[in-house]
Coordinates of C-alpha atoms and ligand atoms in Angstrom, one line a residue:
X1 CA 8.3 -2.2 -30.0
X2 CA 7.3 1.3 -31.2
X3 CA 5.8 3.9 -28.9
X4 CA 2.6 5.7 -29.9
X5 CA 2.2 7.4 -26.6
X6 CA 4.5 9.0 -24.0
X7 CA 4.4 9.7 -20.2
X8 CA 6.0 12.7 -18.6
X9 CA 7.4 12.4 -15.1
X10 CA 7.8 15.6 -13.2
X11 CA 9.8 16.1 -9.9
X12 CA 9.4 18.4 -6.9
X13 CA 13.1 18.6 -6.3
X14 CA 14.1 20.6 -9.3
X15 CA 15.0 17.7 -11.6
X16 CA 13.8 18.6 -15.1
X17 CA 10.8 16.6 -16.3
X18 CA 11.5 13.5 -18.4
X19 CA 9.5 11.9 -21.1
X20 CA 9.2 8.1 -21.5
X21 CA 7.8 6.0 -24.3
X22 CA 4.7 3.9 -23.6
X23 CA 4.3 0.6 -25.4
X24 CA 1.1 -1.3 -26.1
X25 CA 0.9 -5.1 -25.9
X26 CA -1.6 -7.1 -27.9
X27 CA -3.7 -7.2 -24.8
X28 CA -3.1 -6.2 -21.2
X29 CA -1.9 -3.0 -19.6
X30 CA 0.5 -0.6 -21.5
X31 CA 4.0 -0.3 -20.1
X32 CA 6.0 2.8 -19.5
X33 CA 9.6 2.2 -20.6
X34 CA 11.7 3.7 -17.8
X35 CA 15.0 2.2 -18.9
X36 CA 16.6 5.7 -19.4
X37 CA 15.3 7.0 -16.0
X38 CA 18.6 6.5 -14.1
X39 CA 20.8 7.9 -17.0
X40 CA 18.6 11.0 -17.3
X41 CA 17.8 11.7 -13.6
X42 CA 20.1 9.7 -11.4
X43 CA 17.1 8.1 -9.7
X44 CA 15.7 4.6 -9.6
X45 CA 12.2 3.4 -9.4
X46 CA 11.1 1.6 -6.2
X47 CA 8.8 -1.5 -6.6
X48 CA 9.5 -4.3 -4.1
X49 CA 7.4 -7.3 -5.1
X50 CA 7.2 -6.0 -8.7
X51 CA 3.7 -4.8 -8.1
X52 CA 3.9 -2.4 -11.1
X53 CA 6.8 -3.7 -13.0
X54 CA 6.9 -5.6 -16.3
X55 CA 10.4 -7.2 -16.3
X56 CA 10.3 -8.6 -19.9
X57 CA 8.4 -8.8 -23.1
X58 CA 6.7 -12.2 -23.6
X59 CA 4.4 -13.9 -26.1
X60 CA 3.7 -17.1 -24.1
X61 CA 1.1 -16.7 -21.4
X62 CA -1.4 -14.0 -20.6
X63 CA -3.4 -13.6 -17.4
X64 CA -6.2 -11.1 -16.8
X65 CA -6.6 -11.3 -13.1
X66 CA -9.7 -9.2 -12.9
X67 CA -11.6 -11.2 -15.5
X68 CA -10.2 -14.5 -14.3
X69 CA -8.7 -15.3 -17.7
X70 CA -5.6 -17.5 -18.5
X71 CA -4.4 -17.9 -22.1
X72 CA -1.5 -20.0 -23.3
X73 CA -0.3 -18.6 -26.6
X74 CA -3.8 -17.1 -27.0
X75 CA -5.8 -20.2 -26.2
X76 CA -8.1 -20.1 -23.2
X77 CA -7.1 -22.7 -20.5
X78 CA -10.7 -23.9 -20.4
X79 CA -10.4 -25.1 -24.1
X80 CA -6.9 -26.5 -23.7
X81 CA -7.9 -28.5 -20.6
X82 CA -10.8 -30.1 -22.4
X83 CA -9.4 -30.6 -25.9
X84 CA -5.7 -31.2 -25.5
X85 CA -3.4 -33.3 -23.4
X86 CA -0.3 -32.2 -21.5
X87 CA 2.2 -33.0 -24.3
X88 CA 0.2 -31.0 -26.8
X89 CA 0.2 -28.2 -24.3
X90 CA 4.0 -28.5 -23.9
X91 CA 4.4 -28.3 -27.7
X92 CA 2.2 -25.2 -27.8
X93 CA 4.1 -23.4 -25.1
X94 CA 7.5 -24.2 -26.6
X95 CA 6.6 -23.6 -30.3
X96 CA 3.8 -21.1 -30.2
X97 CA 1.3 -23.2 -32.1
X98 CA -0.7 -26.4 -31.4
X99 CA 0.8 -29.4 -33.2
X100 CA -0.9 -31.2 -36.1
X101 CA -1.2 -35.0 -35.8
X102 CA 2.2 -35.6 -37.3
X103 CA 4.0 -33.0 -35.2
X104 CA 2.2 -34.4 -32.1
X105 CA 3.4 -37.9 -32.9
X106 CA 7.0 -36.7 -33.5
X107 CA 7.1 -34.6 -30.3
X108 CA 5.7 -37.4 -28.2
X109 CA 8.2 -39.8 -29.7
X110 CA 11.1 -37.4 -28.9
X111 CA 9.9 -36.8 -25.3
X112 CA 9.1 -40.4 -24.6
X113 CA 12.6 -41.5 -25.9
X114 CA 14.4 -39.2 -23.4
X115 CA 12.6 -40.4 -20.3
X116 CA 15.5 -42.5 -18.8
X117 CA 18.0 -40.7 -16.6
X118 CA 21.7 -41.6 -16.6
X119 CA 22.1 -44.7 -14.4
X120 CA 24.6 -42.9 -12.2
X121 CA 21.8 -40.5 -11.2
X122 CA 20.3 -43.2 -9.1
X123 CA 23.3 -43.0 -6.8
X124 CA 22.4 -39.4 -6.0
X125 CA 19.1 -40.6 -4.4
X126 CA 21.0 -43.0 -2.2
X127 CA 23.0 -40.0 -0.8
X128 CA 19.8 -38.5 0.7
X129 CA 18.2 -39.5 4.0
X130 CA 15.0 -41.5 3.4
X131 CA 13.0 -38.8 5.1
X132 CA 14.4 -35.9 3.0
X133 CA 11.7 -33.7 1.6
X134 CA 11.3 -34.7 -2.0
X135 CA 11.6 -31.1 -3.1
X136 CA 15.1 -31.0 -1.5
X137 CA 15.9 -34.1 -3.5
X138 CA 14.5 -32.6 -6.7
X139 CA 16.4 -29.3 -6.4
X140 CA 19.6 -31.3 -6.1
X141 CA 18.9 -33.9 -8.8
X142 CA 17.7 -31.4 -11.4
X143 CA 20.7 -29.2 -10.9
X144 CA 22.9 -32.3 -11.1
X145 CA 21.5 -33.1 -14.6
X146 CA 23.9 -30.4 -15.9
X147 CA 26.7 -32.7 -14.9
X148 CA 25.4 -35.4 -17.2
X149 CA 24.3 -33.6 -20.4
X150 CA 27.2 -31.5 -21.5
X151 CA 26.4 -32.2 -25.1
X152 CA 23.4 -29.8 -25.0
X153 CA 24.6 -27.0 -22.8
X154 CA 25.5 -24.4 -25.5
X155 CA 22.7 -21.9 -24.7
X156 CA 23.4 -19.9 -27.8
X157 CA 22.7 -22.9 -30.1
X158 CA 18.9 -23.2 -30.7
X159 CA 19.2 -27.0 -31.2
X160 CA 20.9 -27.4 -27.9
X161 CA 18.2 -25.4 -26.2
X162 CA 15.6 -27.6 -27.8
X163 CA 17.3 -30.8 -26.7
X164 CA 17.7 -29.5 -23.2
X165 CA 14.0 -28.6 -23.1
X166 CA 13.0 -32.1 -24.3
X167 CA 15.3 -33.7 -21.8
X168 CA 13.9 -31.7 -18.9
X169 CA 10.3 -32.4 -19.9
X170 CA 11.0 -36.1 -20.4
X171 CA 13.2 -36.7 -17.3
X172 CA 11.2 -34.8 -14.7
X173 CA 8.6 -37.5 -14.3
X174 CA 11.4 -40.1 -13.9
X175 CA 13.1 -38.0 -11.2
X176 CA 10.0 -37.1 -9.4
X177 CA 8.8 -40.7 -9.2
X178 CA 12.3 -41.8 -8.2
X179 CA 12.3 -39.2 -5.3
X180 CA 9.0 -40.8 -4.2
X181 CA 10.1 -44.4 -4.5
X182 CA 13.3 -43.6 -2.7
X183 CA 11.4 -42.1 0.2
X184 CA 9.2 -45.3 0.4
X185 CA 12.2 -47.6 0.2
X186 CA 10.8 -49.2 -3.0
X187 CA 12.8 -50.0 -6.1
X188 CA 13.0 -47.2 -8.6
X189 CA 10.8 -47.9 -11.7
X190 CA 12.2 -47.5 -15.2
X191 CA 10.0 -45.5 -17.6
X192 CA 7.8 -47.3 -20.2
X193 CA 7.8 -45.4 -23.4
X194 CA 4.8 -47.1 -24.9
X195 CA 2.5 -45.5 -22.3
X196 CA 1.3 -41.9 -22.4
X197 CA 3.4 -39.3 -20.7
X198 CA 1.1 -39.2 -17.7
X199 CA 0.2 -42.9 -17.5
X200 CA 4.0 -43.6 -17.5
X201 CA 4.5 -41.2 -14.6
X202 CA 1.7 -42.8 -12.6
X203 CA 3.2 -46.3 -13.3
X204 CA 6.6 -45.1 -12.1
X205 CA 4.9 -43.6 -9.0
X206 CA 2.5 -46.4 -8.1
X207 CA 3.8 -49.5 -9.9
X208 CA 6.3 -52.0 -8.6
X209 CA 8.4 -54.6 -10.4
X210 CA 6.3 -57.3 -8.8
X211 CA 3.1 -56.8 -10.8
X212 CA 1.9 -54.9 -13.8
X213 CA 0.3 -51.5 -13.1
X214 CA -3.0 -50.9 -14.8
X215 CA -3.5 -47.1 -15.4
X216 CA -7.1 -45.9 -14.7
X217 CA -8.2 -43.6 -17.5
X218 CA -10.2 -41.2 -15.3
X219 CA -7.3 -40.8 -12.9
X220 CA -4.7 -40.4 -15.7
X221 CA -6.8 -37.8 -17.3
X222 CA -7.2 -36.0 -13.9
X223 CA -3.4 -35.9 -13.3
X224 CA -2.9 -34.8 -17.0
X225 CA -5.3 -32.0 -16.3
X226 CA -3.3 -30.9 -13.2
X227 CA -0.2 -30.8 -15.4
X228 CA -2.0 -28.7 -18.1
X229 CA -3.3 -26.2 -15.5
X230 CA 0.1 -25.8 -13.9
X231 CA 2.1 -25.7 -17.1
X232 CA 2.7 -22.0 -17.2
X233 CA 1.6 -18.8 -15.4
X234 CA 3.6 -15.9 -16.9
X235 CA 6.1 -14.0 -14.8
X236 CA 5.4 -15.6 -11.3
X237 CA 8.2 -15.9 -8.7
X238 CA 9.7 -19.2 -9.9
X239 CA 9.5 -18.2 -13.6
X240 CA 11.1 -14.8 -12.9
X241 CA 13.8 -16.7 -10.9
X242 CA 14.4 -19.0 -13.9
X243 CA 14.7 -15.9 -16.2
X244 CA 17.0 -14.1 -13.7
X245 CA 19.3 -17.2 -13.3
X246 CA 19.3 -17.7 -17.1
X247 CA 20.1 -14.0 -17.7
X248 CA 23.6 -14.7 -16.4
X249 CA 24.1 -17.4 -19.0
X250 CA 23.7 -20.3 -16.5
X251 CA 22.8 -23.6 -18.1
X252 CA 19.1 -24.6 -18.3
X253 CA 19.3 -27.4 -15.8
X254 CA 20.8 -25.0 -13.2
X255 CA 18.1 -22.4 -14.0
X256 CA 15.2 -24.9 -13.6
X257 CA 16.7 -26.1 -10.3
X258 CA 16.6 -22.4 -9.2
X259 CA 12.9 -22.3 -10.3
X260 CA 12.2 -25.4 -8.3
X261 CA 13.8 -23.9 -5.2
X262 CA 11.5 -20.8 -5.5
X263 CA 8.4 -22.9 -6.2
X264 CA 9.0 -24.7 -2.9
X265 CA 7.8 -21.8 -0.7
X266 CA 4.3 -21.9 0.8
X267 CA 3.2 -18.6 -0.8
X268 CA 3.8 -20.2 -4.2
X269 CA 3.9 -23.9 -5.2
X270 CA 4.0 -25.1 -1.6
X271 CA 0.4 -23.9 -1.1
X272 CA -1.3 -27.1 -2.0
X273 CA 0.8 -29.0 0.5
X274 CA 0.2 -26.2 3.1
X275 CA -3.5 -26.5 2.3
X276 CA -3.6 -30.2 3.1
X277 CA -1.6 -29.7 6.3
X278 CA -4.1 -27.0 7.3
X279 CA -7.0 -29.4 6.6
X280 CA -5.4 -32.1 8.7
X281 CA -4.8 -29.6 11.5
X282 CA -8.5 -28.6 11.5
X283 CA -9.5 -32.2 11.4
X284 CA -7.4 -33.0 14.4
X285 CA -9.0 -30.1 16.3
X286 CA -12.5 -31.4 15.7
X287 CA -13.2 -31.1 12.0
X288 CA -16.2 -29.4 10.5
X289 CA -17.4 -28.1 13.9
X290 CA -14.2 -26.2 14.3
X291 CA -14.3 -24.3 10.9
X292 CA -15.9 -21.2 12.5
X293 CA -13.1 -21.0 15.0
X294 CA -10.5 -21.5 12.3
X295 CA -12.0 -18.8 10.1
X296 CA -11.9 -16.4 13.1
X297 CA -8.2 -17.0 13.5
X298 CA -7.6 -16.4 9.8
X299 CA -9.4 -13.0 10.1
X300 CA -7.4 -12.1 13.1
X301 CA -4.3 -10.2 11.7
X302 CA -2.3 -11.0 14.8
X303 CA -2.7 -14.8 14.5
X304 CA -0.5 -15.1 11.3
X305 CA -2.9 -17.8 10.1
X306 CA -3.9 -17.7 6.4
X307 CA -6.5 -19.7 4.6
X308 CA -4.2 -21.7 2.4
X309 CA -5.4 -22.3 -1.2
X310 CA -7.2 -18.9 -1.1
X311 CA -6.2 -15.6 -2.7
X312 CA -3.8 -14.8 -5.5
X313 CA -1.5 -12.0 -6.4
X314 CA -3.0 -11.7 -9.9
X315 CA -6.5 -13.2 -9.8
X316 CA -8.8 -10.9 -8.1
X317 CA -11.7 -12.9 -9.5
X318 CA -12.2 -16.7 -9.7
X319 CA -9.0 -18.5 -10.7
X320 CA -10.1 -20.1 -14.0
X321 CA -7.9 -23.1 -13.2
X322 CA -9.7 -23.6 -9.9
X323 CA -13.0 -24.0 -11.7
X324 CA -11.6 -26.8 -13.9
X325 CA -9.9 -28.4 -11.0
X326 CA -13.1 -28.3 -9.0
X327 CA -14.8 -30.4 -11.8
X328 CA -11.8 -32.8 -11.9
X329 CA -12.0 -33.1 -8.1
X330 CA -15.6 -34.2 -8.3
X331 CA -14.9 -36.8 -11.0
X332 CA -12.0 -38.2 -9.1
X333 CA -13.8 -38.4 -5.8
X334 CA -16.7 -40.2 -7.6
X335 CA -14.4 -42.6 -9.4
X336 CA -12.7 -43.6 -6.2
X337 CA -15.9 -43.6 -4.1
X338 CA -14.4 -40.9 -1.8
X339 CA -17.3 -38.4 -1.7
X340 CA -17.8 -39.0 2.0
X341 CA -14.1 -39.0 3.1
X342 CA -13.8 -36.7 6.1
X343 CA -10.9 -34.6 4.7
X344 CA -12.7 -34.0 1.4
X345 CA -16.0 -33.2 3.2
X346 CA -14.1 -30.7 5.4
X347 CA -12.5 -29.1 2.4
X348 CA -15.8 -28.6 0.7
X349 CA -17.4 -27.1 3.8
X350 CA -14.5 -24.8 4.4
X351 CA -14.6 -23.6 0.9
X352 CA -18.4 -22.9 1.1
X353 CA -18.1 -21.0 4.3
X354 CA -15.1 -18.9 3.2
X355 CA -16.8 -18.0 -0.1
X356 CA -19.8 -16.6 1.8
X357 CA -17.8 -14.7 4.4
X358 CA -17.5 -10.9 4.0
X359 CA -13.8 -10.9 4.9
X360 CA -13.0 -13.0 1.8
X361 CA -15.7 -11.5 -0.4
X362 CA -14.5 -7.9 0.2
X363 CA -10.9 -8.8 -0.4
X364 CA -11.7 -10.8 -3.5
X365 CA -10.1 -13.9 -2.1
X366 CA -11.3 -16.9 -4.1
X367 CA -10.1 -20.5 -4.0
X368 CA -7.0 -20.8 -6.2
X369 CA -6.0 -23.9 -8.2
X370 CA -4.0 -25.3 -5.2
X371 CA -7.1 -25.6 -3.0
X372 CA -8.5 -28.3 -5.3
X373 CA -5.3 -29.8 -6.8
X374 CA -4.1 -30.8 -3.3
X375 CA -7.4 -32.6 -2.7
X376 CA -7.3 -34.4 -6.1
X377 CA -3.6 -35.4 -5.6
X378 CA -4.4 -36.8 -2.1
X379 CA -7.3 -38.8 -3.6
X380 CA -4.9 -40.1 -6.3
X381 CA -2.7 -41.5 -3.5
X382 CA 0.0 -38.9 -3.9
X383 CA 1.5 -38.1 -0.5
X384 CA 1.2 -34.5 0.6
X385 CA 5.0 -33.9 0.6
X386 CA 5.0 -34.8 -3.2
X387 CA 2.5 -32.2 -4.2
X388 CA 5.0 -29.4 -5.0
X389 CA 7.1 -31.9 -6.9
X390 CA 4.1 -32.5 -9.2
X391 CA 3.7 -28.8 -9.6
X392 CA 7.4 -28.5 -10.5
X393 CA 7.0 -31.4 -13.1
X394 CA 4.1 -29.5 -14.7
X395 CA 5.8 -26.1 -14.6
X396 CA 9.1 -27.3 -16.1
X397 CA 7.7 -26.7 -19.6
X398 CA 6.7 -23.1 -18.7
X399 CA 10.0 -22.4 -17.2
X400 CA 12.0 -23.7 -20.1
X401 CA 9.7 -22.0 -22.7
X402 CA 10.2 -18.7 -20.9
X403 CA 13.9 -19.3 -20.5
X404 CA 14.2 -20.1 -24.2
X405 CA 12.3 -17.0 -25.1
X406 CA 14.6 -14.9 -23.0
X407 CA 17.8 -16.3 -24.5
X408 CA 16.5 -15.9 -28.0
X409 CA 15.7 -12.2 -27.3
X410 CA 18.4 -10.0 -28.8
X411 CA 17.7 -7.3 -26.2
X412 CA 18.3 -9.7 -23.3
X413 CA 20.6 -8.4 -20.6
X414 CA 21.7 -9.8 -17.2
X415 CA 19.0 -9.0 -14.6
X416 CA 20.3 -6.6 -12.1
X417 CA 17.8 -4.8 -9.9
X418 CA 18.9 -1.8 -7.8
X419 CA 18.0 -0.7 -4.3
X420 CA 17.0 2.1 -2.0
X421 CA 19.9 2.0 0.5
X422 CA 18.9 2.8 4.1
X423 CA 21.9 1.3 5.9
X424 CA 24.8 3.1 7.6
X425 CA 26.7 5.7 5.6
X426 CA 30.5 5.4 5.2
X427 CA 32.3 5.0 8.5
X428 CA 35.7 3.8 9.7
X429 CA 36.6 0.4 11.3
X430 CA 37.7 0.9 14.9
X431 CA 40.3 -1.4 16.5
X432 CA 38.6 -4.3 18.3
X433 CA 39.5 -2.8 21.7
X434 CA 37.5 0.3 21.0
X435 CA 34.3 -1.3 19.6
Ligands
LIG501 N1 -6.1 -15.9 4.0 C1 -6.4 -14.8 4.7 N2 -6.2 -13.6 4.3 C2 -5.7 -13.4 3.1 C3 -5.3 -14.5 2.3 C4 -5.5 -15.8 2.8 N3 -5.2 -16.8 2.1 N4 -4.7 -14.0 1.2 C5 -4.7 -12.7 1.3 N5 -5.3 -12.3 2.5 C6 -5.6 -10.9 2.9 C7 -4.4 -10.2 3.3 O1 -4.1 -10.3 4.7 C8 -4.7 -8.7 3.0 O2 -5.7 -8.3 4.0 P1 -5.6 -6.7 4.4 O3 -5.9 -5.9 3.2 O4 -6.7 -6.6 5.4 O5 -4.3 -6.4 4.9 C9 -5.5 -8.9 1.7 O6 -6.1 -10.2 1.8 C10 -4.7 -8.7 0.4 O7 -3.7 -9.7 0.5 P2 -2.2 -9.5 0.0 O8 -1.3 -10.3 1.0 O9 -1.9 -8.1 -0.3 O10 -2.2 -10.3 -1.3 P3 -0.9 -10.7 -2.1 O11 -1.3 -10.5 -3.6 O12 0.3 -10.1 -1.7 O13 -0.8 -12.3 -1.8 C11 -0.9 -14.6 -1.9 C12 -1.2 -13.3 -2.6 C13 -1.2 -15.8 -2.8 C14 0.5 -14.7 -1.4 C15 -1.9 -14.7 -0.6 O14 -3.2 -14.6 -1.0 C16 -1.7 -16.0 0.2 O15 -0.7 -16.1 1.0 N6 -2.5 -17.0 -0.1 C17 -2.4 -18.3 0.6 C18 -1.3 -19.1 -0.1 C19 -1.7 -19.6 -1.4 O16 -2.8 -20.2 -1.5 N7 -0.8 -19.5 -2.4 C20 -1.1 -20.1 -3.7 C21 -1.2 -19.1 -4.8 S1 -1.7 -19.9 -6.3 C22 -0.4 -20.8 -6.8 C23 0.6 -20.0 -7.5 O17 0.3 -19.4 -8.6 O18 1.8 -20.1 -7.1

């Protein structure tokens, strides 16, 4: 990075002004390099929530929140979702370019021949309660993979990093489906490597050993699209967690487990689950007739109620993934003859009302991808508690691509934010009788 411009920071407390280099990316806002601020002034910057902070340099994913644009390695999500499948998208995120036919075949072969998990992993599932949240199971099982694949844990070896990436992408569907099967009390299904990545996942989810599962092309394509749309999203909370965990030199399985834990929260990946829970709640209270009352509650700051599946930290325009998911949603509902299902009808009405309401319009709160992806997943027969697991499956490639980029960066340092301390100043411990 070379600086063409500089910024000068002046102080009102007598500290001399300091000059910082400004770097330009290929697109997006410039960044002011403040790394020397502390050394030169003894001051930190203060930016909780990272509202104005770029924590890394990256070449993977770009979002323009005002335009509603999402690019993976420069390619618009709208084109990838229509012209590529999930594995091609994975190849792109990992390698920087789309594969040609031969590279695609080789990549698919490698991924599809790492789909089995160590047989002893199945015993982990038996240790969980049947009613455990599948995300709790997933956090545990993905972290536990580090105990099985010692042969690919040298993070400084690019081949080890690549093998770990393939293993994670390949084994996530097996683990996610196993978490579901365990919760249902059904036998775990072994992968079938002759199926496509997504058809194999659906078979492991919905098939049983008693009869052959017939994948439906429209539904496989819909789920594959969900995976593409969730594959990466630059430096969001879970990706930043993966980078921070990885910055200490932790192994990739442990780092991805940390990402899964962060994704679980309702303000992040848990939103599609929270959205369906919200729809069920409105349905119980009277359905479409009660939307007005519900919207009033959302607008009342004291109620603590949010319209789940609306709003985004970065998109202050339509989430481009939401548009694609809306189309997929219509296709799936039509394929399954569910257009008149009460939950789906309620969701569509809620969305229409919210999009016309001043509160949402003024705050630029549009439906995000999770509003529709929850509806599609419900229609596919995926239980609500599994939604975030599907998101984690999809995002694994993004996490591992971002982690790999960070490890390969010669400037990489352990992440260590500082703080504004407002607690007690130094004081002495009194004997217990005097406290
Ligand atoms: N319902 C009602 N009001 C909202 C909502 C919502 N979903 N989202 C934001 N607002 C209001 C917020 O109260 C604030 O109002 P005011 O200016 O009067 O105080 C204003 O809009 C700005 O909101 P903010 O909290 O400053 O926005 P943020 O960037 O910090 O939060 C968000 C982004 C995604 C956490 C938030 O919009 C939200 O909680 N949405 C619902 C959860 C959700 O759908 N999350 C999925 C995000 S997409 C998946 C992903 O990428 O992880």
